[in-house]
Short mmCIF file of C-alpha atoms in Angstrom, two decimals:
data_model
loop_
_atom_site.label_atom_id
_atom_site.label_comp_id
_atom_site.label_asym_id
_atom_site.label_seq_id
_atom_site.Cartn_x
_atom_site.Cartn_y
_atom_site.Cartn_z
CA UNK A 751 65.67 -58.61 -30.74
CA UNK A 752 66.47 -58.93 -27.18
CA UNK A 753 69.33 -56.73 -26.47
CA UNK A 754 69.88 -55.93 -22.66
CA UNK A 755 69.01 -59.11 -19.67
CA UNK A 756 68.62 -59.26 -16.02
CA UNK A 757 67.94 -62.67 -15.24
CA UNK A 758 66.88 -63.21 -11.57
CA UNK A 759 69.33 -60.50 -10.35
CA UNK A 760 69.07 -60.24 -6.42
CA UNK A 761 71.47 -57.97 -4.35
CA UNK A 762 71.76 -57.99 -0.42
CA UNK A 763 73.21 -55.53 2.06
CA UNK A 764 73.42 -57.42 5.16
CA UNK A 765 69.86 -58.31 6.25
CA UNK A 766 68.51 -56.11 4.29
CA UNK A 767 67.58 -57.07 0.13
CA UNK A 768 68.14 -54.58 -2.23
CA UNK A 769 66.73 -56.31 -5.34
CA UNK A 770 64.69 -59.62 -4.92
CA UNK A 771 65.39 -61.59 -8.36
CA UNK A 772 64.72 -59.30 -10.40
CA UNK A 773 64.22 -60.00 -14.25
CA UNK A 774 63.85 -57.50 -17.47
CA UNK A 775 64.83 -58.09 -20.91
CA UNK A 776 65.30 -54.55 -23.21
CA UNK A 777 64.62 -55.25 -26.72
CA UNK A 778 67.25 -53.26 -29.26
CA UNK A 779 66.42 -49.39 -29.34
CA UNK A 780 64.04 -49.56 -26.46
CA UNK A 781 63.72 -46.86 -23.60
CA UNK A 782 62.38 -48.93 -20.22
CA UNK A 783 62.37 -46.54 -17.14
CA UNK A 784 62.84 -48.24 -13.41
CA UNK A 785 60.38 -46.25 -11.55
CA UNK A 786 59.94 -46.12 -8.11
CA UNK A 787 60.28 -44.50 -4.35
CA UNK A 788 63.88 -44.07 -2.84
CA UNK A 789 64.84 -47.51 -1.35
CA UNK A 790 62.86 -49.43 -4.34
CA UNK A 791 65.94 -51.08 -5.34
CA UNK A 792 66.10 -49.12 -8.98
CA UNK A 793 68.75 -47.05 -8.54
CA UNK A 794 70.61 -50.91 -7.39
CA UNK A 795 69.33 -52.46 -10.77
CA UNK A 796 71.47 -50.08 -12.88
CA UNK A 797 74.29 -49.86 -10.81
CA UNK A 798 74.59 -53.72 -11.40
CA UNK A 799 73.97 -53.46 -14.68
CA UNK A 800 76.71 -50.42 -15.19
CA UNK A 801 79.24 -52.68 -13.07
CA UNK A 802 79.37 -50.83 -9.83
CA UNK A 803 77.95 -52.92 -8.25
CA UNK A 804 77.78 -56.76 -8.54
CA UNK A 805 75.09 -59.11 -7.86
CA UNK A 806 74.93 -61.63 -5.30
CA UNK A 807 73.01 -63.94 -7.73
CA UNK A 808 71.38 -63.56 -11.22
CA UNK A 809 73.23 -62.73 -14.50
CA UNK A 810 73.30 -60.12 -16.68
CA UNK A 811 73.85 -60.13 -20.51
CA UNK A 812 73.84 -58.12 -23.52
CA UNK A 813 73.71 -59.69 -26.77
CA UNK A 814 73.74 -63.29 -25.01
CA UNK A 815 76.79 -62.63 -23.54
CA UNK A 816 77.30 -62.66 -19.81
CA UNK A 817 78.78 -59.40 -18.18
CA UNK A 818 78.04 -60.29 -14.54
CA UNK A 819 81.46 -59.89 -13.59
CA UNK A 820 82.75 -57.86 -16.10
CA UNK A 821 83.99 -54.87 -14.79
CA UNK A 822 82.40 -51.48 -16.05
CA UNK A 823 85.25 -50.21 -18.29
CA UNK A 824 84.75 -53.37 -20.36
CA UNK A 825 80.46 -53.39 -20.57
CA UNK A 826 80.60 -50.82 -23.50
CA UNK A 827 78.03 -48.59 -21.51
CA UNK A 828 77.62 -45.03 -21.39
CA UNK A 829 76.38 -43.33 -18.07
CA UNK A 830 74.83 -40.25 -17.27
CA UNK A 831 74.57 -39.17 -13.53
CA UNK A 832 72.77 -36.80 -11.97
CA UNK A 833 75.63 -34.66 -9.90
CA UNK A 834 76.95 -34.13 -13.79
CA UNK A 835 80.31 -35.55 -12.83
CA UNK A 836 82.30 -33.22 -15.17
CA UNK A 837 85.68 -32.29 -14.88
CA UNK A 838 86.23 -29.07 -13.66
CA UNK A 839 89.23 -28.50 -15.30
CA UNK A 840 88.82 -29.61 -18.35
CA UNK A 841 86.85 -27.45 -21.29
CA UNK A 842 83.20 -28.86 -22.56
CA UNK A 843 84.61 -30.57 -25.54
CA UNK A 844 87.38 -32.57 -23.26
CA UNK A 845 84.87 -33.60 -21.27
CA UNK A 846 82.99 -35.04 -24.40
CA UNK A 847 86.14 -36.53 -25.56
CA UNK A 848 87.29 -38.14 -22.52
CA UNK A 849 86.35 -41.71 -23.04
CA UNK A 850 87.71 -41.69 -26.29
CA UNK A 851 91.04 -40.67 -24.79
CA UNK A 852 90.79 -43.75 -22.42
CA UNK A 853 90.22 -45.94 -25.50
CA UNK A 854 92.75 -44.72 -27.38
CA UNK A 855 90.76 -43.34 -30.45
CA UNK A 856 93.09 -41.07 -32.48
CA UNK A 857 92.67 -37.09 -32.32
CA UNK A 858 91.25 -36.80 -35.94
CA UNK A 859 88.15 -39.35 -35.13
CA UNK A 860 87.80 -37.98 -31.50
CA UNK A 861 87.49 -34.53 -32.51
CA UNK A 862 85.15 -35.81 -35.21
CA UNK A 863 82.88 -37.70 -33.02
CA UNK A 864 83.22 -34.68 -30.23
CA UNK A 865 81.76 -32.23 -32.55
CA UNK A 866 79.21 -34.86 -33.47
CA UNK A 867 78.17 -35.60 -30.35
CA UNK A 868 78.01 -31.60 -29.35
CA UNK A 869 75.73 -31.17 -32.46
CA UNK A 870 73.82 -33.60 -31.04
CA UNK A 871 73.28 -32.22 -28.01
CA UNK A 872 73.16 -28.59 -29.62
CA UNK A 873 76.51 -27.15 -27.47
CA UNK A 874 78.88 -27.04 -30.25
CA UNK A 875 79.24 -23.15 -29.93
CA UNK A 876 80.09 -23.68 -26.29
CA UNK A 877 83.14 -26.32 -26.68
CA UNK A 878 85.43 -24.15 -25.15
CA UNK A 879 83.68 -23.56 -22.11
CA UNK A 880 84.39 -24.92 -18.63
CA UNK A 881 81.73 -26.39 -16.63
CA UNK A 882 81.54 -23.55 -14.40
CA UNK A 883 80.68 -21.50 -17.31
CA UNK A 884 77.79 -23.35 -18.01
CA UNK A 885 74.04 -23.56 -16.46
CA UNK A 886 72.59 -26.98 -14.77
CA UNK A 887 71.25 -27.78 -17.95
CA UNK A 888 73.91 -27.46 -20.46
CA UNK A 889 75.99 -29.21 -17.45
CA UNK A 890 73.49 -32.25 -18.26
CA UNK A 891 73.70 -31.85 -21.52
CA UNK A 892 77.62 -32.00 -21.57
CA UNK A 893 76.95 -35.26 -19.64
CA UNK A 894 74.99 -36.57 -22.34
CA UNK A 895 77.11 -36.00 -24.98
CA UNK A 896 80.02 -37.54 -23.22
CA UNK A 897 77.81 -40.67 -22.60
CA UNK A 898 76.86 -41.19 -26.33
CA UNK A 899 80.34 -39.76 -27.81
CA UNK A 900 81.98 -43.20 -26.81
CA UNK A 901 78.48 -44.76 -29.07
CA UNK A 902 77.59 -47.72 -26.28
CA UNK A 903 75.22 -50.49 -26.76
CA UNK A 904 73.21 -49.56 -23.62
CA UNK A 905 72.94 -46.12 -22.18
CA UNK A 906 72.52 -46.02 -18.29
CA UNK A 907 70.53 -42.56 -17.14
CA UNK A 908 70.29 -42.12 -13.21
CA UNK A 909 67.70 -39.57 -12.17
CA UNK A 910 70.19 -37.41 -14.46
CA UNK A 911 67.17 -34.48 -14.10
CA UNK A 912 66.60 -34.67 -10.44
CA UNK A 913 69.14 -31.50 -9.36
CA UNK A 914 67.19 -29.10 -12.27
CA UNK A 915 64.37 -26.75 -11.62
CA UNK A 916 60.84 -28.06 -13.48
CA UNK A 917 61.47 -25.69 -16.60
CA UNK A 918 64.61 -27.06 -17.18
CA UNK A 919 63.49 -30.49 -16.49
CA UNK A 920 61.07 -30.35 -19.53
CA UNK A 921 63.64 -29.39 -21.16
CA UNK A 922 65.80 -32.21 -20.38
CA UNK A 923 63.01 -34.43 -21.18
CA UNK A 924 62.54 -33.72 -24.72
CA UNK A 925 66.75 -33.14 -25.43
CA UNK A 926 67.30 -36.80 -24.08
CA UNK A 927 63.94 -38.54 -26.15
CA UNK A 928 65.99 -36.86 -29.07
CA UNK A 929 68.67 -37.94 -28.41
CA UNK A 930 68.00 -41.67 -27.95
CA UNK A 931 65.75 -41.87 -30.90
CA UNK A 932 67.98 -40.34 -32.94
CA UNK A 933 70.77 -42.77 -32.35
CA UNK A 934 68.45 -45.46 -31.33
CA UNK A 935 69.93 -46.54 -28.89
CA UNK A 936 68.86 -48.98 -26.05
CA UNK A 937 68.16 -47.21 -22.33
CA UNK A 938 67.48 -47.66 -18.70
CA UNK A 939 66.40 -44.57 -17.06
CA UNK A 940 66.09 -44.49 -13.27
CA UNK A 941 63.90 -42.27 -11.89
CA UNK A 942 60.97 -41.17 -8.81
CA UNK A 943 59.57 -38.68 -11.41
CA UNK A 944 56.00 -40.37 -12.47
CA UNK A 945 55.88 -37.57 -15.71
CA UNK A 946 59.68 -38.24 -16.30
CA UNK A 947 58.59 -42.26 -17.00
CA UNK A 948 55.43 -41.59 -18.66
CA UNK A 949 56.75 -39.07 -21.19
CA UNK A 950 59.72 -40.71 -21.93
CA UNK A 951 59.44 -44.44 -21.98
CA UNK A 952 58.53 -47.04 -23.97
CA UNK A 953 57.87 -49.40 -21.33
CA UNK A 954 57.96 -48.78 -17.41
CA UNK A 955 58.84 -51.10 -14.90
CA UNK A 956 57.42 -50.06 -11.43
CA UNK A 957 59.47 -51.13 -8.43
CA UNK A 958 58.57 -51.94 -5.15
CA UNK A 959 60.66 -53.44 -2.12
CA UNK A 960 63.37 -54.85 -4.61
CA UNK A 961 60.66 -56.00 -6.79
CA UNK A 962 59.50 -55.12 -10.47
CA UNK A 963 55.04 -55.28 -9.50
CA UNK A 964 54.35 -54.42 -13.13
CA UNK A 965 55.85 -53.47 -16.16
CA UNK A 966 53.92 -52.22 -19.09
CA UNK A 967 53.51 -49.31 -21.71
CA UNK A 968 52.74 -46.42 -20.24
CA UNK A 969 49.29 -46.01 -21.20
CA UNK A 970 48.83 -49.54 -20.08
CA UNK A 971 50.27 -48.33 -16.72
CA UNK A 972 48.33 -45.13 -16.30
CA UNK A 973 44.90 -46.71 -17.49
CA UNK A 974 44.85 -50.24 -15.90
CA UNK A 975 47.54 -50.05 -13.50
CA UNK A 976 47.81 -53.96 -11.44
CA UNK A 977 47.49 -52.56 -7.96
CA UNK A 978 46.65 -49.76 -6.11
CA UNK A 979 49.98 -49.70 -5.27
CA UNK A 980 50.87 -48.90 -8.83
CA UNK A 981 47.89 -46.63 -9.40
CA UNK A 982 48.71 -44.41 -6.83
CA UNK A 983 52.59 -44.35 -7.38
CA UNK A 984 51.66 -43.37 -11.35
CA UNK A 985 49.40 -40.33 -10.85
CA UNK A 986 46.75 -39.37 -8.92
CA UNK A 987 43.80 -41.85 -8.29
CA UNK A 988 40.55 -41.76 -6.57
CA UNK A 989 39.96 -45.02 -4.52
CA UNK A 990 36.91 -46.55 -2.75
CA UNK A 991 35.88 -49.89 -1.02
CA UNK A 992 33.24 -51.49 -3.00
CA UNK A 993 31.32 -55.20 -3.28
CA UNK A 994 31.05 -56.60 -5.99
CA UNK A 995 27.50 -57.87 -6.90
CA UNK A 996 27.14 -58.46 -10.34
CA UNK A 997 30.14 -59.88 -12.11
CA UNK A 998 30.26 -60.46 -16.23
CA UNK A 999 34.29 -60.26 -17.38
CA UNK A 1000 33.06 -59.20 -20.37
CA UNK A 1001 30.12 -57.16 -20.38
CA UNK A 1002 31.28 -56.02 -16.82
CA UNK A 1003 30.62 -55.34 -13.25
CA UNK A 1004 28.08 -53.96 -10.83
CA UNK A 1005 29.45 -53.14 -7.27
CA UNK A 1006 28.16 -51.64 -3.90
CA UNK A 1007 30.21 -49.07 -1.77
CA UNK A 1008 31.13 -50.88 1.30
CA UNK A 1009 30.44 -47.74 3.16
CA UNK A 1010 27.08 -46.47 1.71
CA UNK A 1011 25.02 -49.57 1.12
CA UNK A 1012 22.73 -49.27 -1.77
CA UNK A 1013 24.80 -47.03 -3.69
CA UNK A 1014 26.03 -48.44 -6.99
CA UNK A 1015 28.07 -47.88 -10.26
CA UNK A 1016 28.88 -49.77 -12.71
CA UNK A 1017 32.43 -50.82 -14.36
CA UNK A 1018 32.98 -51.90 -18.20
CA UNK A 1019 34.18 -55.24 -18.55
CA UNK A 1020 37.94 -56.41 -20.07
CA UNK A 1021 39.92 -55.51 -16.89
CA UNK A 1022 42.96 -56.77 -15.85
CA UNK A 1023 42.20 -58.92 -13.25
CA UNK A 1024 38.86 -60.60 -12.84
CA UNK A 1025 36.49 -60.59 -9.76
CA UNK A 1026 34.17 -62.47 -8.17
CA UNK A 1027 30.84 -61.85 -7.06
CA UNK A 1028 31.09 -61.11 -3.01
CA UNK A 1029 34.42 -60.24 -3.68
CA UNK A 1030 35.44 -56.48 -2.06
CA UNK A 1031 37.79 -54.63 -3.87
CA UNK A 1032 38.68 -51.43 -4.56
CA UNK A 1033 37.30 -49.02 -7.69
CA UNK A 1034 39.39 -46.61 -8.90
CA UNK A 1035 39.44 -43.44 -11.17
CA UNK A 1036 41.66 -40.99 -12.23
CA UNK A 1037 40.69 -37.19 -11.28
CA UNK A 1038 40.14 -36.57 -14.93
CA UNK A 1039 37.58 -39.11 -15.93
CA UNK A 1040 34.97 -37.18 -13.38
CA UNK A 1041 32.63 -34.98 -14.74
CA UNK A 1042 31.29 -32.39 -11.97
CA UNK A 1043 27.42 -31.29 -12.89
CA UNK A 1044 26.98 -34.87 -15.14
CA UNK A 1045 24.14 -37.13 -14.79
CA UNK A 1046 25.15 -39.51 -17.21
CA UNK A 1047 26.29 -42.91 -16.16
CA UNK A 1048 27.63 -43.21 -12.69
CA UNK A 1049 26.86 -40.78 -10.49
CA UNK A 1050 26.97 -39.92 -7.15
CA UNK A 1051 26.42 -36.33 -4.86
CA UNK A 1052 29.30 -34.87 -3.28
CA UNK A 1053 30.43 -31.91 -1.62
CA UNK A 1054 33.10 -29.38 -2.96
CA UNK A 1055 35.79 -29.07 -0.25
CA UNK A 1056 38.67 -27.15 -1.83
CA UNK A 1057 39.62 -25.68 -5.17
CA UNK A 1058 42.80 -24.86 -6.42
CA UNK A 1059 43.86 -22.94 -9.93
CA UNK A 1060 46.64 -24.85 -11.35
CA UNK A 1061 47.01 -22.79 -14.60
CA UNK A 1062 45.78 -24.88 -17.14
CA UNK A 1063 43.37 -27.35 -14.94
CA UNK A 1064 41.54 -26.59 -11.83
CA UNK A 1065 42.12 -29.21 -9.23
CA UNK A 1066 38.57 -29.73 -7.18
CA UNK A 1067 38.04 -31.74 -3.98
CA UNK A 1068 35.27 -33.37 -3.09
CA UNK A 1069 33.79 -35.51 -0.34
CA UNK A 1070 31.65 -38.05 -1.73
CA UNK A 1071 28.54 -40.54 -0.21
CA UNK A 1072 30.00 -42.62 2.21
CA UNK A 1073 32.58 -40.22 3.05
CA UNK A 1074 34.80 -40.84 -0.31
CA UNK A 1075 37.43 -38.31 -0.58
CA UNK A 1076 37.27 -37.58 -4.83
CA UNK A 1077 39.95 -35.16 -6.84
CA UNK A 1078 38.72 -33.97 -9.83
CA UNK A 1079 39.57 -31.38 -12.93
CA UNK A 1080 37.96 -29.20 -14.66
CA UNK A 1081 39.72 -28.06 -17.88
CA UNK A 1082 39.40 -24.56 -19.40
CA UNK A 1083 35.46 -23.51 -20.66
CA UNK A 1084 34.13 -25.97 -18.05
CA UNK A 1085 32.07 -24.39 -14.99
CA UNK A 1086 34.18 -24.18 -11.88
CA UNK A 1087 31.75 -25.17 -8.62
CA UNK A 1088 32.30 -22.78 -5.57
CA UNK A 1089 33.67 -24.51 -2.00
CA UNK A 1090 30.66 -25.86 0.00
CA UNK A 1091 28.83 -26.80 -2.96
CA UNK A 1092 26.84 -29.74 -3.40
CA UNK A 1093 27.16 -31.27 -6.98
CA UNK A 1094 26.53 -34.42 -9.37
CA UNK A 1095 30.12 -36.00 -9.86
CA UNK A 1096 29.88 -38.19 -12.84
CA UNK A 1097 31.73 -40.57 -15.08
CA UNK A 1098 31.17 -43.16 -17.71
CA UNK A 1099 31.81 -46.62 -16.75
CA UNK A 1100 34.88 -47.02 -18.92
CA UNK A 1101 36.74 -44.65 -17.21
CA UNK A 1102 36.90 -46.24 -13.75
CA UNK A 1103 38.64 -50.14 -12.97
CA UNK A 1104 38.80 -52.46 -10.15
CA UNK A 1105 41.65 -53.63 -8.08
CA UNK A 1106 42.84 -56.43 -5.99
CA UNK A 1107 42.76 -55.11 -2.29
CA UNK A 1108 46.42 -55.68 -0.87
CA UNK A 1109 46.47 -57.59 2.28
CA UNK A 1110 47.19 -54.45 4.59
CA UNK A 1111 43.59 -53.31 3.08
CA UNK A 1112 41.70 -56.60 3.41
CA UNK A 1113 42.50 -56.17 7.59
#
């Protein structure tokens, strides 16, 4: 059931467009992140959506009813920011309680539905506390608790992790999927975060220049991202120029490096987009589908220019043929090649896609 709408929702500062008609429909329960670079207009979807901030065209519903104009005390929304926006003075559990004061709930169901919601959010030994009393996280956590307390149909998250070290951001991560599926309740989560969006959504909308360029699981979005735009926003991704010169949509693809003529690989069919033979795009694979030493399927020699221990991976780079620039991994029990190296980087033709060039890369 659809739930939450944006309908052609467009917002302009001046010259400059915020959001260019912009449409998303949240189904009941779902978690869709907005994800995207500062200035992507993500951060102005939610605000419209939460009320703060009203569009200059486009509506917005919930249910099938239109809260465009509504202001944001009547949207029934909960909001979590990511300064915490706690009150200082005021002990964890008044916090919670707060919006229940505002709409008048009485003290035996507010006090009921506090300690819920602290339960929830595992702070009910630390009620008492004021917010200075408390670390970044259980700050955030407060700030969840006083965003579900008030039990909204939509719960608005914006970049609420982005002020907490990366421990405490994992953290975060797993308290707030908890959270939501627990109460199942529908969310937009705004955020730059790539791992945030991928290990907490159920859909992600990637944003670009006021626009939504895809929106997809995020499998979908990792493995067969829509542009190279999107594949290099969502993780890392190894890109080269290539020709296409034998094209099957099904069976699949044969192309040439524009820069080293005469060396080919091949790509499985079923991609996202289809190509024509002539046609130069770009092929693209993530740093994990290479293997370094294989000879199986596509291959190609390149040179080890830099590795780095990352704890569990090692990150290697590599200049391939036709000066391609490759990152690869190599996960625990593999060999690790030395810098200045010359090895066989290999990967199966599955693991690789092809991609529209952009017009910027056609020039």
């Amino acid at each position: 059931m659809t739930h939450l709408v944006l309908d052609k929702v467009h917002k302009r500062y001046g010259e400059a467009v915020a959001v260019r008609e912009v449409s998303l429909q949240l189904t009941d329960g779902e978690f869709v992140t907005l994800l995207g670079p500062s200035g992507c207009g993500k951060t102005t979807c939610l605000r419209m959506v939460a009320g703060f901030v009203k569009p200059d065209a486009g509506t917005i519903t919930i249910d099938g009813v239109d809260i465009t104009n509504k202001p944001p005390y009547e949207r029934d929304m909960g909001m979590v920011f990511q300064s915490y926006a706690l009150f200082p003075h005021k002990t964890v559990a008044a916090n919670v309680a707060f919006g229940l004061k505002i709409r008048r709930v009485s003290t035996a169901e507010s006090d009921q539905r506090t300690k819920e919601a602290l339960n929830l959010v595992q702070l009910e030994h630390l009620a008492d506390r004021y917010p200075s009393q408390l670390s970044g996280g259980q700050r955030q956590r407060v700030a969840l608790a006083r965003a579900v307390v008030i039990r909204p149909k939509v719960l608005l998250l914006d970049e609420p992790l982005g002020a907490l070290d990366l421990k405490l951001r994992e953290e975060l991560q797993i308290e707030i999927k908890r959270v939501q599926s627990t109460l199942g309740i529908t969310t937009l989560f705004v955020t730059h975060d790539q791992g945030e969006a991928l290990g907490l959504s159920d859909r992600i909308a990637v944003m670009r220049d006021g626009n939504i360029i895809q929106i997809d699981t995020p499998t979908k979005i990792y493995e067969r991202p829509n542009s190279t735009y999107a594949a290099n926003f969502v993780g890392r991704t190894n890109l080269a120029q290539v020709m296409v010169r034998k094209a099957d949509p099904q069976a699949g693809y044969l192309v040439e490096m524009v820069d080293q003529p005469g060396v080919t690989f091949e790509v499985a069919g079923d991609q996202p987009q289809q190509f024509l033979v002539g046609e130069r795009c770009s092929l693209a694979a993530r740093p994990e589908h290479f293997d370094i030493g294989s000879t199986d399927g596509n291959t190609v020699e390149a040179v080890v220019t830099d590795v780095n221990y990352r704890g569990s991976i090692w990150n290697v780079e590599l200049l391939a043929k036709g000066n391609w620039p490759v990152s690869a991994q190599v996960r625990p029990g593999g060999r690790v090649p030395t810098k200045s190296e010359t090895v066989s980087l290999g990967w199966h033709p599955s693991r690789s896609f092809l991609l529209k060039l952009s017009d910027d890369e056609k020039i």
